[in-house]
XYZ file of C-alpha atoms in Angstrom:
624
model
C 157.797 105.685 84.321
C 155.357 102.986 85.493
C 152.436 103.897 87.460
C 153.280 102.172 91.246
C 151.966 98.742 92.029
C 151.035 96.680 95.026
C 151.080 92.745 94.832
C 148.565 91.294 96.585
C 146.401 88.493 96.337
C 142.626 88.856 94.921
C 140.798 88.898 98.298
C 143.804 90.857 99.936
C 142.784 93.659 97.674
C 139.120 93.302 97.644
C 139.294 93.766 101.606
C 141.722 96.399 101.174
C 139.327 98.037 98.092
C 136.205 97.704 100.253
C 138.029 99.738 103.240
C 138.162 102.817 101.216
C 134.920 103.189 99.780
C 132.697 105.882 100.997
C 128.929 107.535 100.449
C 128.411 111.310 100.374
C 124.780 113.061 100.595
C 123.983 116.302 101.945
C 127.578 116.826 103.102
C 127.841 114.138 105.499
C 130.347 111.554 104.791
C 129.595 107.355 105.389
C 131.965 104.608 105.237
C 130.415 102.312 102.445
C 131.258 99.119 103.825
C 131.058 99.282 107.641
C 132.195 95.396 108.151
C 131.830 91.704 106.936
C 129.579 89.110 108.283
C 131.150 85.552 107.506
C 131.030 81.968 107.807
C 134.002 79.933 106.870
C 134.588 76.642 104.741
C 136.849 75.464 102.388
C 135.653 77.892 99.279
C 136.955 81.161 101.632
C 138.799 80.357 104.323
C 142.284 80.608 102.734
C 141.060 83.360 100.132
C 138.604 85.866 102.173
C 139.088 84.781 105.454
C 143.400 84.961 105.133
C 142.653 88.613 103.826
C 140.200 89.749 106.912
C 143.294 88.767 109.099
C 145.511 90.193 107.238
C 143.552 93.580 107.538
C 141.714 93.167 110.458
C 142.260 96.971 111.330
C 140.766 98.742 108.739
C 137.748 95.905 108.098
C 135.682 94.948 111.213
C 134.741 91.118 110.931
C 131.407 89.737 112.592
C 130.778 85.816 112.940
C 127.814 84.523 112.033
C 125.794 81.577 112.797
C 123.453 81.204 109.840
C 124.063 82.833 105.991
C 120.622 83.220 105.589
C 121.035 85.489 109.080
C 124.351 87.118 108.025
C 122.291 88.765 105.262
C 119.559 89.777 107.214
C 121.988 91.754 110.027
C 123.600 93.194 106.984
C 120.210 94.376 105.752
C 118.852 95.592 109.238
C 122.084 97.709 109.276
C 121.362 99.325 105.999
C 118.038 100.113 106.653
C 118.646 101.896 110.200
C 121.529 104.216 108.250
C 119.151 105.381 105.418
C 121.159 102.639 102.752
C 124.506 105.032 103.096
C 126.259 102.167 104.868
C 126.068 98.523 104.182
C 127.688 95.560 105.468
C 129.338 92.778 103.266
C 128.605 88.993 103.611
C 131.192 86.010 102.871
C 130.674 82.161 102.582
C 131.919 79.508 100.917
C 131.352 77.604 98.191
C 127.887 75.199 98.310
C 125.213 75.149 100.978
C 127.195 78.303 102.468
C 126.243 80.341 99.250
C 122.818 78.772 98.529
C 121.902 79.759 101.848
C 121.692 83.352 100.729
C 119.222 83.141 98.229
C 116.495 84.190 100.526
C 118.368 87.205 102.575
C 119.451 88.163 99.083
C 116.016 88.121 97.518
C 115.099 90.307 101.007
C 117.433 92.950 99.996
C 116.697 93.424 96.657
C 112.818 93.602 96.898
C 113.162 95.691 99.927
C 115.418 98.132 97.582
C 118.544 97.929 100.476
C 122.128 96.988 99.658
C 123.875 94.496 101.232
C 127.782 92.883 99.208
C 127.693 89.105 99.136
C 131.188 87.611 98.394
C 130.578 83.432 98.347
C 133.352 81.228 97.238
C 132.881 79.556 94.027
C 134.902 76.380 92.352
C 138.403 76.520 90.881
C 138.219 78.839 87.612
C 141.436 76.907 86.087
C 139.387 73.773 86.909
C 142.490 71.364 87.931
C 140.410 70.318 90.874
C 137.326 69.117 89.483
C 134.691 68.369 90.548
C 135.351 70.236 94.218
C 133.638 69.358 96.899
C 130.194 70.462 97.163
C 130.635 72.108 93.044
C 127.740 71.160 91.450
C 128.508 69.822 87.548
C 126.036 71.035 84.301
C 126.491 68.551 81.702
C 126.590 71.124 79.147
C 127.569 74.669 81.004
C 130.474 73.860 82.709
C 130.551 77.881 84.097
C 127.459 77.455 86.011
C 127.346 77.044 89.672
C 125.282 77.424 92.906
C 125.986 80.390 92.882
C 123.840 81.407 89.054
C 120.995 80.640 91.800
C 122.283 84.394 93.237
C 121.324 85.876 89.748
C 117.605 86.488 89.624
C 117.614 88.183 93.279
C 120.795 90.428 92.473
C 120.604 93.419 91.442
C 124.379 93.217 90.262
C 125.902 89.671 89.700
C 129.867 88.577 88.400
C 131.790 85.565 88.996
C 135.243 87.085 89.044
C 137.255 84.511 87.057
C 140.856 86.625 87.078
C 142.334 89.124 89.377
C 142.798 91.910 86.918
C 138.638 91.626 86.910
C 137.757 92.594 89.639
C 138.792 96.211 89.275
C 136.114 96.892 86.997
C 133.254 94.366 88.802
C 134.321 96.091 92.108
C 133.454 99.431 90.717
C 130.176 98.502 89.341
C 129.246 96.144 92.811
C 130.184 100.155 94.574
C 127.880 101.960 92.084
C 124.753 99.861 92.035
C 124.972 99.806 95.481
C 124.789 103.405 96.332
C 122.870 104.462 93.515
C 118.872 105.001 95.240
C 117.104 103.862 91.974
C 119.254 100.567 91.980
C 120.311 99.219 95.053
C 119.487 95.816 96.291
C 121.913 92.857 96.813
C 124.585 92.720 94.568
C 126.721 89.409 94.277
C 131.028 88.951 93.163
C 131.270 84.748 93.359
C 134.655 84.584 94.100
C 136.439 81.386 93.082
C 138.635 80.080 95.689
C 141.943 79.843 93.654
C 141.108 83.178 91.917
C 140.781 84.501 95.928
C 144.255 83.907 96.711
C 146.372 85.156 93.409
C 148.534 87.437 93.649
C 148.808 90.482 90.660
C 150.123 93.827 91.119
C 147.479 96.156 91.381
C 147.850 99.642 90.852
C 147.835 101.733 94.341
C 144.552 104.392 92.505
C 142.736 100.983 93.257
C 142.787 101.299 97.232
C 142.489 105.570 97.216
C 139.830 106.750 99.380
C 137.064 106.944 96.872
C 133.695 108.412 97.469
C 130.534 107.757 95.915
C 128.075 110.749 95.931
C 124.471 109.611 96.720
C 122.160 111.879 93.749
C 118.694 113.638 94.808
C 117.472 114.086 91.585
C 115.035 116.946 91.587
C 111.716 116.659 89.299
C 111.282 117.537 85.599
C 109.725 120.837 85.474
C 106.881 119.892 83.259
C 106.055 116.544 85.220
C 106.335 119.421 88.634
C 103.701 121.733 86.937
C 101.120 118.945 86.080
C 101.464 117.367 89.526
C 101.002 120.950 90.984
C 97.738 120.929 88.943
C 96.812 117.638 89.881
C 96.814 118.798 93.662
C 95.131 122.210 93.224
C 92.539 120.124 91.244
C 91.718 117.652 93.889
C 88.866 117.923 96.446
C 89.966 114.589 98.640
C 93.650 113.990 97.877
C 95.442 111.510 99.906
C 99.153 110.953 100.600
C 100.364 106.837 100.607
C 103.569 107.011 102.531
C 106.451 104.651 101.621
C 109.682 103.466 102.403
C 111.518 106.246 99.914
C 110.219 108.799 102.632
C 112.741 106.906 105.489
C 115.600 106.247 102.941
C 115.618 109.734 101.655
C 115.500 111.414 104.702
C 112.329 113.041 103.902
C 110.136 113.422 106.616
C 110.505 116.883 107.462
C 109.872 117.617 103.441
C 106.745 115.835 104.246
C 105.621 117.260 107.289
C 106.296 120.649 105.517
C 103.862 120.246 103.066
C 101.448 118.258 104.896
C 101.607 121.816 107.538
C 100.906 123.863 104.365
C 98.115 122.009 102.605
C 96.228 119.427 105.123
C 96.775 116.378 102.935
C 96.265 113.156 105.368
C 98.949 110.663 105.322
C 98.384 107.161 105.423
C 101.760 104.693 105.264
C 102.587 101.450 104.399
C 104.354 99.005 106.013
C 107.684 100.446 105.564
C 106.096 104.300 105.450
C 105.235 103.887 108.676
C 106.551 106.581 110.728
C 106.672 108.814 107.901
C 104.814 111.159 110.428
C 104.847 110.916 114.060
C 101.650 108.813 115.353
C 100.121 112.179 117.248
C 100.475 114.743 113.956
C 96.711 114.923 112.943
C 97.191 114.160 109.854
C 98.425 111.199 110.258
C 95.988 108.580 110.078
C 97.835 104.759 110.127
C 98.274 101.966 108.079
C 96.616 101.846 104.936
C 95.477 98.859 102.590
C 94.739 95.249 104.354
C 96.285 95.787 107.832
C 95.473 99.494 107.533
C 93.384 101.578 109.732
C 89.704 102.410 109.002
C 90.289 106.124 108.612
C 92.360 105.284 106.200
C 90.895 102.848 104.602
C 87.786 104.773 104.669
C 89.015 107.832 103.068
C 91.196 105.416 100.660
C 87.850 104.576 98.991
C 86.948 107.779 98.345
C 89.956 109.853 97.343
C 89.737 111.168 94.115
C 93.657 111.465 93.929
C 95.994 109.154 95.649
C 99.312 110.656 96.377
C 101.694 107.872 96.246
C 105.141 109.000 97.937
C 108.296 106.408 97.589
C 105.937 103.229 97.474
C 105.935 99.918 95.755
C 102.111 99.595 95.715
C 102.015 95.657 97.063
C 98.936 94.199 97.688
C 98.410 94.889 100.849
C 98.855 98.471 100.509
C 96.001 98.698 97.626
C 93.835 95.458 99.336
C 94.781 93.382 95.942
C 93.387 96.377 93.646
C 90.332 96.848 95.404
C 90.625 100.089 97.972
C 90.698 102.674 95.632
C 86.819 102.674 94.648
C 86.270 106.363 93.799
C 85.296 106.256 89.629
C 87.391 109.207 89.039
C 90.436 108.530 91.185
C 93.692 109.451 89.780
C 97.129 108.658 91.196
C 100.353 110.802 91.329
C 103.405 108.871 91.786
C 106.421 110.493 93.650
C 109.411 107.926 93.246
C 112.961 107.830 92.761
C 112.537 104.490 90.271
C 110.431 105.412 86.994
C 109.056 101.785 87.371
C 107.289 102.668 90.322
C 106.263 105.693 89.480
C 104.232 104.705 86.511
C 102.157 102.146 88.450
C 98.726 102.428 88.376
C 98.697 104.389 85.320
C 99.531 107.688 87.152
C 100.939 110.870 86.830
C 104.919 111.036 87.455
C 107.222 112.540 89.306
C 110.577 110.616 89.119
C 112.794 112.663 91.515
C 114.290 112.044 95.328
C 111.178 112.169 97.615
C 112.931 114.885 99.239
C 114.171 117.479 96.687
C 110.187 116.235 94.943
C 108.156 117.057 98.097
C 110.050 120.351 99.127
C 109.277 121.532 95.061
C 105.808 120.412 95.510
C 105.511 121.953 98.562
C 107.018 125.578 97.309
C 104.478 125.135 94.483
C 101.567 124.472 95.967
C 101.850 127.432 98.311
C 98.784 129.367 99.529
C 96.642 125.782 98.572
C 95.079 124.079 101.262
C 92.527 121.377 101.278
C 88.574 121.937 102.274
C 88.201 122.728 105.790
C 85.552 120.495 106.142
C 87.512 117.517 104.557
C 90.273 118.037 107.675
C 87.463 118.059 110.103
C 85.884 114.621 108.661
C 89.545 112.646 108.179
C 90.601 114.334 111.735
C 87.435 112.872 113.250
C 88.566 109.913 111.849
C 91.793 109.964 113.225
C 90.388 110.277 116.702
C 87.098 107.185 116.725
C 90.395 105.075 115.717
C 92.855 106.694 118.145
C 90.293 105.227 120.613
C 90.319 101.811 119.260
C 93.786 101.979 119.784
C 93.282 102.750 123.252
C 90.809 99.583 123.744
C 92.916 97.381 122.528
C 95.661 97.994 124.720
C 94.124 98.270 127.319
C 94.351 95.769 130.311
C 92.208 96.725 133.375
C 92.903 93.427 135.418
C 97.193 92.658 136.396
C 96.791 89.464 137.171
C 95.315 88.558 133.791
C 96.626 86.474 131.169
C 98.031 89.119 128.143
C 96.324 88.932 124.780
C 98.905 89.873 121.670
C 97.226 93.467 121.258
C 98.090 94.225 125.340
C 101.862 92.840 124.517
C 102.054 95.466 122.218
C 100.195 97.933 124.934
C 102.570 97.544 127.159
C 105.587 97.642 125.001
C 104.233 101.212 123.893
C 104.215 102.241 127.707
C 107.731 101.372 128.215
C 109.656 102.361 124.864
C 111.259 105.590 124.189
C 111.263 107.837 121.363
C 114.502 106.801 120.596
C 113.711 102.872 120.554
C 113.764 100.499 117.539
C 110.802 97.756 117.123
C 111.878 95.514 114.444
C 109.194 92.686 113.539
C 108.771 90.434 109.567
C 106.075 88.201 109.679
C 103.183 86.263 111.363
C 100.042 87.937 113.157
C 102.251 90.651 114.508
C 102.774 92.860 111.374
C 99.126 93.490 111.083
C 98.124 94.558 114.767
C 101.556 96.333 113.945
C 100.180 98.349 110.856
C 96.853 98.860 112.562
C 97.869 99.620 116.263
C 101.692 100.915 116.830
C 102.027 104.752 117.924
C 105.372 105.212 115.609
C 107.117 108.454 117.549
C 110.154 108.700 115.525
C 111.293 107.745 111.687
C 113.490 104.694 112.742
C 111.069 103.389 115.533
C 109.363 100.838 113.354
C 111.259 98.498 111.400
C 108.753 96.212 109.771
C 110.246 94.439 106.692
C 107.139 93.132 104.520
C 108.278 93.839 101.141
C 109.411 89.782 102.045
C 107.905 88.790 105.272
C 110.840 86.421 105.650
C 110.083 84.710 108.862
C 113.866 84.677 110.992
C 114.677 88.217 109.993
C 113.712 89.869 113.456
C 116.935 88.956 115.795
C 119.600 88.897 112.900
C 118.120 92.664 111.766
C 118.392 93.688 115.489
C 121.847 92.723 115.467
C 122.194 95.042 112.251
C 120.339 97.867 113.788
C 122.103 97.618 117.139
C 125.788 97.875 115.409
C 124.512 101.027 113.457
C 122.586 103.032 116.310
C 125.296 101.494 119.434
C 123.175 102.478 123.098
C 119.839 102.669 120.685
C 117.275 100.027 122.530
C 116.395 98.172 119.987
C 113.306 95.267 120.142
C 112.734 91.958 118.230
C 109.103 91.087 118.371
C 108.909 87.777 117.077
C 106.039 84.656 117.520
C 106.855 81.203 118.260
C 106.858 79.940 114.550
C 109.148 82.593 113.725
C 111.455 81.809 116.325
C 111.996 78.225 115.495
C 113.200 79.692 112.051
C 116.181 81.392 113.007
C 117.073 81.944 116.523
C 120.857 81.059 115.855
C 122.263 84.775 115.480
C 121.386 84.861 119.958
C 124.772 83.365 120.517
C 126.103 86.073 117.923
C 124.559 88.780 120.416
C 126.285 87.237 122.718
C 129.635 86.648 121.523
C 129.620 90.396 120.497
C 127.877 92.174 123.706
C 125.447 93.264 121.330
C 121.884 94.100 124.260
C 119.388 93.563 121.641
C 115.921 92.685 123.481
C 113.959 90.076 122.246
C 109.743 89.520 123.374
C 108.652 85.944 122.339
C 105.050 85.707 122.094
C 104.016 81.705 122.408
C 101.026 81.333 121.287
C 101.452 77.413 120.256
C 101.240 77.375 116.401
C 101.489 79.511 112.842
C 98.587 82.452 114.255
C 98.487 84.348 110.848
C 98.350 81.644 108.615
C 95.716 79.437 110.834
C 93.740 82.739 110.639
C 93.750 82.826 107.096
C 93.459 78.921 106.239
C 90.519 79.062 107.965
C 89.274 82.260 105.823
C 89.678 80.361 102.739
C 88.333 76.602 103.477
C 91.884 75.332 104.478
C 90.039 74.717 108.177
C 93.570 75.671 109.692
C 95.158 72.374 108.025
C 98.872 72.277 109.540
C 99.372 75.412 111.207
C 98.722 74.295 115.161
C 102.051 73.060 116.967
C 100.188 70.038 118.963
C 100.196 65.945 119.584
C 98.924 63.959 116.492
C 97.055 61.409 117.454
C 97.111 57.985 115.847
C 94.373 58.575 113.183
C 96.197 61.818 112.343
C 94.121 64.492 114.500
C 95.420 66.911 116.437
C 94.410 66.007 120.158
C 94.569 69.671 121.218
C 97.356 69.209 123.883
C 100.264 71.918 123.127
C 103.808 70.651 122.753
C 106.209 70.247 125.662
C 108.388 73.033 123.959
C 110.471 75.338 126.076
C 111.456 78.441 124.128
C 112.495 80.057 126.866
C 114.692 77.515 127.808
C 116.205 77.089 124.485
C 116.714 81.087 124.491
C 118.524 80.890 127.807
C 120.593 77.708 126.290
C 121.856 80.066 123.865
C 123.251 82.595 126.426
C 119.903 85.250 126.618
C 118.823 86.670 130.051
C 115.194 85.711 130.438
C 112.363 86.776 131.912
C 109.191 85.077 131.930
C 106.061 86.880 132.428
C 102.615 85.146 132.925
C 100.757 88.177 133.795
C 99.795 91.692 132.472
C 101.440 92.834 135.572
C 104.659 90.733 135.082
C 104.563 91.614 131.805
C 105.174 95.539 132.044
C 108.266 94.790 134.820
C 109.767 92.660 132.352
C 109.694 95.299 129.917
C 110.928 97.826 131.808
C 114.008 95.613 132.952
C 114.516 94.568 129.888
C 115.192 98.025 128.164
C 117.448 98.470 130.744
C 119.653 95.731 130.278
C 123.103 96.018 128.762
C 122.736 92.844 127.622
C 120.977 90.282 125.624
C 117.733 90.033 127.135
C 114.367 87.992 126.113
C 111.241 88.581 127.628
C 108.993 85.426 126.957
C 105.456 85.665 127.391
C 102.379 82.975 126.903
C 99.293 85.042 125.181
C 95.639 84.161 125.735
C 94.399 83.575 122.240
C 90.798 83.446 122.759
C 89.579 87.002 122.734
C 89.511 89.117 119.285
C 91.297 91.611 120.719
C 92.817 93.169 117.387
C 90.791 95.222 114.877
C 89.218 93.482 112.126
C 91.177 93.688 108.675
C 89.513 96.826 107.001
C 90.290 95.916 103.383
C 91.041 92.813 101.811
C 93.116 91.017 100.512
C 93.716 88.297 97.756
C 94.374 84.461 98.402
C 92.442 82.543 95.691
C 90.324 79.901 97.220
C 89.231 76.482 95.577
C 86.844 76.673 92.895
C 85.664 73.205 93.643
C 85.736 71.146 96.727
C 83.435 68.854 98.669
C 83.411 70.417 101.786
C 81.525 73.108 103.012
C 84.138 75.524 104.526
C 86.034 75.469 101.072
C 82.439 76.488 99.038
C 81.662 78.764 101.706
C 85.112 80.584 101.700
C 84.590 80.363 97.932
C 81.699 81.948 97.365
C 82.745 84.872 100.019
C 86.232 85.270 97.694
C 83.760 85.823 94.396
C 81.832 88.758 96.369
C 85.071 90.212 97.559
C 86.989 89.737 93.479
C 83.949 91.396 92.161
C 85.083 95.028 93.376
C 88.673 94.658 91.942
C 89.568 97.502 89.388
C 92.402 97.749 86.456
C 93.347 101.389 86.978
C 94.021 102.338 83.745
């Protein structure tokens, strides 16, 4: 007797695959593949999009405005549910599917899973060359889509039906597996999508796909707890693995036990509330100088679901001590071998609850708790000055924009910010009081990924208030996914900071002889200058174009109503706000970081900035 059969065309059954995949940890059950972002053109339309109508009850379908957006939503989704849900992405073939080279390459770097499904040309090739198909003179299989490779973590073009039974399977496991994930990529081609074969009916069972937490190797477990015991200033680097494991509590735990200080990264952040004394910030280039301070001088540097960027180890030069050591807590053995340390490959939160159970009775030297906690408080008042705004009617400087955002926001509340100036005062300044309050992605800094990622975030956590704190420069990249918001009721609140130009990078071409070269949004003059006048650019205007409730605030004063009316909306809502650029209200960077500077030029800012960059090289170290 044959097993039973269901005919259906390729993307009938991919849909109808996709709806019954789910992830498992700790008990609690996900669905996989919450819903599919897509834009359609000929290369999907009759294929993917024919099969979301088709099933339109078991596969939610969002419409996007921008690929390149689609992905990011996806990604912000992922993140906010720990990577135990994702979102899929369709497009068709050509500029649809190029476009998600850069969300993709997001994804991947930033370890979170996101399905892209573009169209692709005609695998029996009787239309050829398609319309937008791009032809190799001597590999006729290639495509746009081969671009899709190098930031995929799992890539298959899907050339006949019967295929994609064992690609699909593969797309499900990289996904959910912790040490893997990233973007994975099925090009679809468009006559493939819409053949129909008779699948068998195990191929649309409920399947679930268990999400591990690998404990440690007992040997690697004993020679980190002797590591520990061993160390006079150890210090914990908090990473992104600490947020997708669920670990904080683990961490707390120990950090209760032993007095090990905590500084995060970027996407550690949060790790710890903001007001646990043993938290002390950011680390690395935006870091905080209790941090950075006690960086320098740790003698072993606990590193805890991190990457190690740049910015985090200020380019190899924070971690001065001769004799510092590193133990690496990670979940990928490639991380945890950086920096030559000791290992402990394991789920940061079955690895910190064993360290924790083994280190018991240890604690570290009161007197090195009394020095970091000090610490803790000289920059807990910096904090405090740079917030601060004494006079209403005043003009708001970036640093009290983030002051009184920290008044009004909840516990609860999401701040989700990429790139630009922001991410630093960010690192340095935000008082994180929950694991999913700050959403900085800077393993990319892709400018655009704040208001597509609060669209992500707000489908996952529905009545969550969720922020995207983006600059003027980053605006202009992607503000498309507004009418999205829009179109799906989706109150995601938005605070545009004009500031008239690229603040970061003017910052730092000035640092390194550049003289701020193309990074002011002004008139040119006829001999090329810039005469200083800003742009008549509305941004506010345009927001409200796109179907946003605005508010404009000019003052400190107008500022905090905004706010406060703003978290209250039910629905999309910007808050648009001028900032006075001229005083340094933010905290110097404490650290630095690398951006090689001319070796020659004929102009004195470029020598100057060179011969600063040869002082600053000089302290880098191979940690070997």
């Amino acid at each position: 007797m044959s097993a039973a059969t269901r005919r259906l065309t390729t993307a009938q059954a991919l849909v109808r695959f996709l709806a019954a995949q789910y992830t498992e940890r700790d008990g609690v059950r996900h669905r996989l593949i919450a819903g599919t972002w897509g834009i359609f053109g000929h290369g999907n339309v009759a294929g993917l999009g024919q099969a979301l109508v088709e099933y339109a009850d078991v596969m939610p379908y969002h419409q996007g405005r921008s690929e390149q957006a689609m992905v990011h939503a996806a990604v912000g989704h992922a993140r906010q549910l720990n990577r135990l849900s994702a979102q899929a992405v369709t497009t068709s073939i050509g500029p649809g599917a190029t476009n998600l080279v850069t969300g993709a390459a997001l994804a991947t770097i930033n370890r979170l899973p996101v399905l892209l499904l573009p169209g692709d040309y005609f695998a029996s090739h009787a239309a050829d060359p398609l319309l937008q198909q791009l032809e190799h003179p001597i590999e006729a299989d290639v495509s746009v889509n081969d671009t899709l490779r190098p930031v995929s973590r799992y890539f298959d073009r899907v050339t006949r039906p019967e295929a994609l039974i064992a690609s699909a399977l593969q797309a499900m496991r990289v996904l959910t597996d912790p040490a893997e994930t990233g973007a994975v990529t099925l090009a679809l081609p468009q006559d493939v999508q819409a053949e129909a074969y008779d699948w068998p009916e195990e191929f649309f069972a409920d399947r679930v796909w268990r999400v591990r937490r690998p404990a440690p190797d007992p040997v690697e477990l004993t020679e980190a707890v002797r590591a520990v015991r061993a160390a006079e200033r150890p210090l914990i680097v908090a990473g992104g693995g600490i947020h997708h494991s669920e670990a904080e509590e683990a961490l707390k735990a120990l950090v209760d036990a032993t007095g090990i200080p905590v500084a995060s990264t970027q996407a550690g952040k949060g790790a710890l509330r903001h007001d646990h004394p043993a938290d002390l910030g950011g680390i690395g280039h935006t870091g905080t100088a209790v941090s950075d301070d006690l960086a320098r001088t740790a003698d072993l540097v606990i590193g805890v679901g991190t990457r190690y960027s740049d910015f985090t180890t200020a380019s190899g030069t924070l971690f001065q001590r001769p004799d510092v050591r590193f133990l690496n807590l990670n979940i990928t053995a490639f991380d945890a071998h950086k920096l030559a340390a000791r290992t402990l490959v394991c789920d940061a939160r079955t690895g910190l609850t064993a360290l924790a159970e083994a280190l018991s009775g240890h604690r570290v030297d009161a007197a090195y708790e009394s020095e970091y906690r000090a610490g803790k408080t000289r920059w807990d008042e910096t904090v405090a000055a740079a917030y601060r705004a004494d006079d209403d009617s005043a003009v708001p400087t970036q640093t009290q924009v983030l002051g009184a955002l920290d008044a009004v926001v909840g516990d609860e509340d999401v701040v989700i910010n990429a790139a630009g100036s922001l991410p630093g005062d960010l690192h340095k300044l935000w008082r994180a009081r929950s694991p999913r309050q700050y959403h900085l992605e800077y393993g990319y800094s892709c400018m655009g990924y704040e208001i597509p990622a609060a669209l992500g975030v707000q489908q996952a956590a529905p009545g969550t208030p969720v922020w995207a704190l983006v600059g003027d420069g980053t605006y202009l990249m992607n503000p498309t996914e507004i009418v999205t918001a829009v179109q799906e009721n989706l109150p995601v609140k938005l605070v545009l900071v004009q500031n008239h130009g690229y603040a970061s990078i003017g910052g730092l071409s000035e640092s390194v002889g550049a003289e701020r070269f193309g990074t002011d949004y002004r008139h040119r003059a006829a001999d090329g200058t810039f005469t200083g006048a800003p742009l008549p650019v509305d941004l506010a205007a345009n927001a409200a174009s796109l179907g946003m409730d605005v508010l404009r605030a000019k003052t400190v004063g107008e500022l905090r109503e905004a706010l406060r009316t703003a978290r209250s909306a039910d629905r999309p809502t910007c808050v648009y706000v001028e900032t006075d650029p001229a005083p340094p209200t933010a905290p110097p960077a404490e650290a630095w970081w690398d951006v090689p500077v001319a070796e020659v030029s004929a102009r004195a800012a470029a020598t100057d900035a060179r011969a600063e960059y040869e002082r600053a090289v000089a302290d880098r170290r191979r940690h070997l």
